[in-house]
Amino acid sequence: MLIRRPDPIKPSEITPRSAYLSRRQLIAGAAAWGMLPAGAALAGAFPNLRKSDYKVDEALTSQKDVTHYNNFYEFGLDKEDPSANAPGRLKTRPWTIEVGGECAKPGTIDIDSFLKDNTIEERIYRHRCVEAWSMVIPWAGVPLGEVLKRFEPNSNAKYVAFETLMNPAQMPGQRSGEFTWPYREGLRIDEAMHPLALLAVGLYGETLPEQNGAPIRLVVPWKYGFKGIKSIVRITFTPTQPRTLWNIYAPREYGFYSNVNPAVDHPRWSQAKEHRIGEFGRRPTLPFNGYADQVASLYSGMDLKQYF
Ligand code: MTE
């Protein structure tokens, strides 16, 4: 029997629109200045956003920094380029992800149905970039493994490959031949199924801004940030290790695993410490970015200096 679920009541239906908007602006502003505890800015895009136990008890990076200090090479190489160039250029509707490869039920994810049909969780994760800076970000998303299981990967599915939109008209960076576009990333299937891996659709309780990878991107908190591929349009279950943009570009510098590891330096700089954006000085980098208890067992028996 099909039961139509009642739509959740939006705050806009019980509060006059003007009061509701100014309250949202107030909350967003306060959150940006770090005046609100984590989770307080939940009134935004996700009416049923559920706070989760996946959270680090560290000060959040300001919303301003999270959304204006970015890497998204399709929109330029400088940290300010994505926020200047992606909004207004990147069209995030309609948006679908094609899911296929080694699975019984290949199919399509439509972003609007995805947002309606899933419980969106807020998770506060450390975000460690390979360039030795870090942030703490309240993401909103759905565990990746829960989504992947619906496509019934088969026993040949040893890896999962991800691809960003290829559209040089919208993404000027893709007109340069420097990189092998589109941006590609990959995970081993057990990494992809790990409960920490998240498909993010928002941050700070709001819809993901274009510069952060709208409408949907990957977040793998124990790995360097470049594994967190943005604006995903394709997911493929593969029998062999997928090629990735950074590994094609500079294989000696960017390995497939890219687990955060203070003991393995990047060939051109140390990974022992990091600059937490918004703080003075540098803090020590933690193995697996502080998530070792949860993920180290995925790599038992592997030489992490060889498989960096
Ligand atoms: N995804 C795409 N498609 N293009 C990119 O250039 N940069 C990666 C990753 N995902 C990138 C991408 C890198 S290097 C990092 S550190 C993170 O996105 C940055 O995410 P943020 O801007 O939301 O902090």
Coordinates of C-alpha atoms and ligand atoms in Angstrom, one line a residue:
M1 CA 0.0 0.0 0.0
L2 CA 1.3 3.5 -0.8
I3 CA 0.9 6.0 1.9
R4 CA 1.6 9.6 1.1
R5 CA 3.7 11.1 3.8
P6 CA 2.6 14.5 5.0
D7 CA 5.0 17.3 4.0
P8 CA 7.0 18.7 7.0
I9 CA 5.8 22.1 8.2
K10 CA 8.2 24.7 7.0
P11 CA 9.1 27.5 9.5
S12 CA 7.8 29.9 6.8
E13 CA 4.3 28.6 7.3
I14 CA 4.1 29.3 11.0
T15 CA 6.1 32.5 11.1
P16 CA 5.4 35.6 9.0
R17 CA 7.9 35.6 6.1
S18 CA 9.6 38.8 7.2
A19 CA 10.2 37.6 10.7
Y20 CA 11.4 34.2 9.5
L21 CA 13.8 35.7 7.0
S22 CA 15.3 38.1 9.5
R23 CA 15.7 35.3 12.1
R24 CA 17.5 33.2 9.5
Q25 CA 19.8 36.1 8.6
L26 CA 20.5 36.6 12.3
I27 CA 21.3 33.0 12.8
A28 CA 23.5 32.8 9.7
G29 CA 25.3 36.0 10.8
A30 CA 25.8 34.8 14.3
A31 CA 27.0 31.4 13.2
A32 CA 29.5 33.0 10.8
W33 CA 31.0 34.9 13.7
G34 CA 31.3 31.7 15.8
M35 CA 28.7 33.0 18.3
L36 CA 26.5 30.0 18.2
P37 CA 27.2 26.5 19.4
A38 CA 27.4 23.8 16.7
G39 CA 24.0 22.8 15.4
A40 CA 22.3 26.0 16.3
A41 CA 22.0 27.2 12.7
L42 CA 19.7 24.4 11.8
A43 CA 16.8 26.5 10.6
G44 CA 17.9 26.7 7.0
A45 CA 17.6 24.5 4.0
F46 CA 16.9 21.2 5.7
P47 CA 13.8 21.3 7.9
N48 CA 14.4 17.9 9.3
L49 CA 18.2 18.1 9.7
R50 CA 19.2 15.6 12.3
K51 CA 22.2 16.4 14.5
S52 CA 24.4 13.3 14.6
D53 CA 26.9 11.9 17.1
Y54 CA 29.6 12.2 14.5
K55 CA 31.1 15.5 15.7
V56 CA 34.4 16.8 16.9
D57 CA 34.4 19.0 19.9
E58 CA 36.5 21.7 18.4
A59 CA 35.7 25.3 17.4
L60 CA 34.0 25.6 14.0
T61 CA 35.8 27.4 11.3
S62 CA 33.7 30.5 10.4
Q63 CA 31.2 30.1 7.6
K64 CA 32.9 33.0 5.8
D65 CA 36.2 31.1 5.7
V66 CA 34.6 27.8 4.8
T67 CA 32.9 29.4 1.8
H68 CA 35.6 31.8 0.7
Y69 CA 38.9 29.8 1.1
N70 CA 38.4 27.0 -1.4
N71 CA 40.0 24.7 -3.8
F72 CA 37.8 24.0 -6.9
Y73 CA 40.2 24.2 -9.9
E74 CA 37.4 24.2 -12.4
F75 CA 36.8 27.8 -11.2
G76 CA 40.4 29.0 -10.8
L77 CA 43.6 28.3 -9.0
D78 CA 43.4 30.9 -6.2
K79 CA 41.6 30.3 -2.9
E80 CA 39.2 33.2 -3.6
D81 CA 38.4 32.2 -7.2
P82 CA 35.7 29.5 -6.5
S83 CA 33.5 31.9 -4.5
A84 CA 34.0 34.6 -7.0
N85 CA 33.4 32.5 -10.1
A86 CA 31.2 29.5 -9.3
P87 CA 28.0 31.1 -8.1
G88 CA 26.0 32.2 -11.1
R89 CA 28.0 30.0 -13.5
L90 CA 27.6 26.5 -12.1
K91 CA 24.0 25.3 -12.9
T92 CA 22.9 22.9 -10.2
R93 CA 19.4 22.1 -11.5
P94 CA 18.4 19.8 -13.0
W95 CA 21.2 17.6 -11.6
T96 CA 21.5 13.8 -11.7
I97 CA 24.2 11.3 -10.8
E98 CA 24.5 8.2 -13.0
V99 CA 25.4 5.1 -10.9
G100 CA 26.6 2.0 -12.7
G101 CA 29.4 -0.5 -13.3
E102 CA 29.6 -3.6 -11.2
C103 CA 26.2 -3.6 -9.6
A104 CA 22.8 -5.3 -10.0
K105 CA 20.7 -2.2 -10.1
P106 CA 22.4 0.6 -12.0
G107 CA 20.3 3.8 -11.9
T108 CA 20.1 7.6 -11.6
I109 CA 20.0 9.8 -8.5
D110 CA 18.0 12.9 -9.1
I111 CA 19.1 15.5 -6.6
D112 CA 15.6 16.8 -5.7
S113 CA 14.3 13.3 -5.0
F114 CA 17.5 12.6 -3.1
L115 CA 16.9 15.6 -0.8
K116 CA 13.3 14.6 -0.2
D117 CA 13.8 10.9 0.3
N118 CA 16.8 10.9 2.7
T119 CA 17.3 11.9 6.3
I120 CA 20.0 14.6 6.2
E121 CA 22.4 14.5 9.1
E122 CA 24.6 17.2 10.4
R123 CA 28.2 16.0 11.1
I124 CA 31.0 18.1 12.4
Y125 CA 34.2 16.9 10.8
R126 CA 37.8 18.0 10.6
H127 CA 38.8 18.9 7.1
R128 CA 42.6 18.6 6.3
C129 CA 43.9 19.8 3.0
V130 CA 47.1 18.3 1.6
E131 CA 48.4 21.9 1.6
A132 CA 48.7 21.6 5.4
W133 CA 45.8 23.8 6.4
S134 CA 42.7 22.6 8.1
M135 CA 39.1 23.5 9.1
V136 CA 36.2 22.2 11.2
I137 CA 33.0 22.1 9.2
P138 CA 29.4 21.3 10.0
W139 CA 28.4 19.3 6.9
A140 CA 24.9 18.2 6.1
G141 CA 24.7 14.9 4.2
V142 CA 23.8 11.2 3.9
P143 CA 26.3 8.4 4.6
L144 CA 27.8 7.3 1.3
G145 CA 27.5 3.6 2.0
E146 CA 23.8 3.8 2.6
V147 CA 23.3 5.3 -0.8
L148 CA 25.7 2.9 -2.6
K149 CA 24.0 -0.2 -1.2
R150 CA 20.7 0.6 -2.9
F151 CA 22.5 -0.1 -6.3
E152 CA 23.5 -3.6 -5.1
P153 CA 27.2 -3.7 -5.9
N154 CA 28.3 -7.2 -6.9
S155 CA 31.4 -9.1 -5.8
N156 CA 33.5 -7.6 -8.6
A157 CA 33.0 -4.1 -7.2
K158 CA 36.4 -3.6 -5.5
Y159 CA 36.5 0.1 -5.9
V160 CA 34.2 3.1 -6.5
A161 CA 35.0 5.8 -9.0
F162 CA 33.6 9.3 -8.9
E163 CA 33.4 12.0 -11.6
T164 CA 32.7 15.7 -11.5
L165 CA 30.6 17.5 -14.1
M166 CA 32.5 18.1 -17.4
N167 CA 31.2 21.4 -18.8
P168 CA 33.9 23.9 -19.9
A169 CA 31.2 26.4 -20.7
Q170 CA 30.3 26.6 -17.0
M171 CA 33.7 25.6 -15.6
P172 CA 36.3 27.8 -17.3
G173 CA 39.2 25.9 -15.6
Q174 CA 38.3 22.9 -17.8
R175 CA 39.4 24.9 -20.9
S176 CA 43.0 24.6 -19.7
G177 CA 44.9 21.5 -20.8
E178 CA 46.9 21.3 -17.6
F179 CA 44.8 18.7 -15.9
T180 CA 43.0 15.6 -17.3
W181 CA 39.4 16.7 -16.9
P182 CA 36.9 15.9 -15.5
Y183 CA 38.1 15.8 -11.9
R184 CA 38.1 12.1 -10.9
E185 CA 38.5 10.4 -7.5
G186 CA 38.1 6.9 -6.1
L187 CA 37.8 4.9 -3.0
R188 CA 38.3 1.2 -2.2
I189 CA 34.8 -0.3 -1.7
D190 CA 35.4 -0.9 2.1
E191 CA 36.4 2.8 2.5
A192 CA 33.3 3.9 0.5
M193 CA 31.1 1.7 2.8
H194 CA 32.7 3.1 6.0
P195 CA 30.1 4.9 8.1
L196 CA 32.3 8.1 8.2
A197 CA 32.2 8.6 4.4
L198 CA 29.6 11.2 3.6
L199 CA 27.8 12.5 0.6
A200 CA 27.4 16.2 1.5
V201 CA 24.6 18.4 0.3
G202 CA 25.0 21.3 2.7
L203 CA 27.1 23.1 5.3
Y204 CA 26.2 25.3 8.2
G205 CA 22.6 24.1 7.9
E206 CA 22.3 25.6 4.4
T207 CA 22.4 24.3 0.9
L208 CA 25.9 23.6 -0.3
P209 CA 27.3 26.8 -1.9
E210 CA 28.5 26.3 -5.5
Q211 CA 32.1 26.9 -4.5
N212 CA 32.0 24.0 -2.0
G213 CA 30.8 21.5 -4.6
A214 CA 27.0 22.0 -5.1
P215 CA 24.8 20.3 -5.3
I216 CA 26.5 17.2 -3.9
R217 CA 30.1 16.3 -3.0
L218 CA 32.1 13.7 -1.2
V219 CA 33.6 14.1 2.3
V220 CA 36.0 11.5 3.6
P221 CA 37.3 13.0 6.8
W222 CA 40.3 10.8 7.4
K223 CA 41.8 11.6 4.0
Y224 CA 43.3 14.7 2.5
G225 CA 40.7 17.1 1.2
F226 CA 41.3 16.4 -2.5
K227 CA 39.6 13.0 -2.1
G228 CA 36.4 15.1 -1.4
I229 CA 35.4 15.4 -5.1
K230 CA 32.8 18.1 -5.7
S231 CA 29.7 18.4 -8.0
I232 CA 29.5 14.7 -8.7
V233 CA 27.6 13.4 -11.8
R234 CA 28.8 9.8 -12.0
I235 CA 29.6 7.0 -9.6
T236 CA 30.9 3.7 -11.0
F237 CA 31.6 0.4 -9.2
T238 CA 34.9 -0.9 -10.7
P239 CA 37.0 -4.1 -10.4
T240 CA 40.3 -2.2 -10.6
Q241 CA 41.7 0.9 -8.9
P242 CA 40.3 4.0 -10.7
R243 CA 42.5 6.7 -12.0
T244 CA 42.3 10.0 -10.3
L245 CA 43.1 13.6 -11.5
W246 CA 45.9 14.2 -8.9
N247 CA 47.4 10.8 -9.3
I248 CA 47.6 11.2 -13.1
Y249 CA 49.0 14.7 -12.7
A250 CA 51.7 14.0 -10.2
P251 CA 51.8 10.3 -9.1
R252 CA 54.8 10.8 -6.8
E253 CA 53.0 13.5 -4.9
Y254 CA 49.5 12.3 -4.7
G255 CA 48.8 8.6 -4.0
F256 CA 45.5 6.8 -4.3
Y257 CA 45.0 6.3 -0.6
S258 CA 45.9 9.8 0.6
N259 CA 45.2 9.0 4.2
V260 CA 46.2 11.9 6.4
N261 CA 49.6 10.9 7.8
P262 CA 51.9 13.2 9.7
A263 CA 54.7 10.6 9.2
V264 CA 54.7 10.7 5.4
D265 CA 55.8 14.1 4.1
H266 CA 54.6 15.4 0.7
P267 CA 57.8 15.5 -1.4
R268 CA 57.8 19.3 -1.3
W269 CA 56.7 20.0 2.3
S270 CA 56.1 18.4 5.7
Q271 CA 52.7 17.0 6.8
A272 CA 53.7 16.9 10.5
K273 CA 51.8 20.2 11.3
E274 CA 48.9 22.1 10.0
H275 CA 47.5 25.6 10.0
R276 CA 43.9 25.6 11.3
I277 CA 42.3 28.5 9.4
G278 CA 41.4 31.2 11.9
E279 CA 44.0 30.2 14.4
F280 CA 47.5 31.5 15.0
G281 CA 50.5 29.1 14.7
R282 CA 50.4 25.5 13.7
R283 CA 49.0 22.4 15.4
P284 CA 50.2 18.8 15.1
T285 CA 48.5 16.8 12.4
L286 CA 46.9 13.6 13.7
P287 CA 47.2 10.2 12.0
F288 CA 44.1 9.6 9.9
N289 CA 43.2 13.2 10.8
G290 CA 42.2 12.1 14.3
Y291 CA 39.9 9.3 13.1
A292 CA 42.4 6.4 13.6
D293 CA 40.2 4.6 16.1
Q294 CA 37.5 4.3 13.5
V295 CA 39.5 3.7 10.3
A296 CA 43.0 2.4 11.0
S297 CA 41.8 -1.3 10.8
L298 CA 40.9 -0.8 7.2
Y299 CA 44.6 -0.7 6.5
S300 CA 46.0 -3.3 8.8
G301 CA 49.0 -5.1 7.3
M302 CA 49.5 -2.3 4.7
D303 CA 52.7 -0.3 4.6
L304 CA 51.3 3.2 4.7
K305 CA 54.6 4.7 3.5
Q306 CA 54.3 2.7 0.3
Y307 CA 50.5 3.1 0.0
F308 CA 50.4 6.8 0.7
Ligands
MTE1 N1 36.7 18.7 -6.6 C1 36.7 19.2 -7.8 N2 35.8 18.8 -8.7 N3 37.7 20.1 -8.2 C2 38.7 20.5 -7.3 O1 39.5 21.3 -7.7 N4 39.6 20.3 -5.0 C3 39.8 19.3 -3.9 C4 38.4 18.9 -3.3 N5 37.5 18.6 -4.3 C5 38.6 20.0 -6.0 C6 37.6 19.1 -5.6 C7 40.6 19.9 -2.9 S1 42.3 20.0 -3.3 C8 40.2 20.2 -1.6 S2 41.3 20.6 -0.4 C9 38.7 20.2 -1.3 O2 37.9 19.9 -2.5 C10 38.4 21.6 -0.9 O3 37.0 21.6 -0.4 P1 36.5 23.0 0.1 O4 36.8 24.1 -0.9 O5 35.0 22.8 0.3 O6 37.2 23.3 1.4

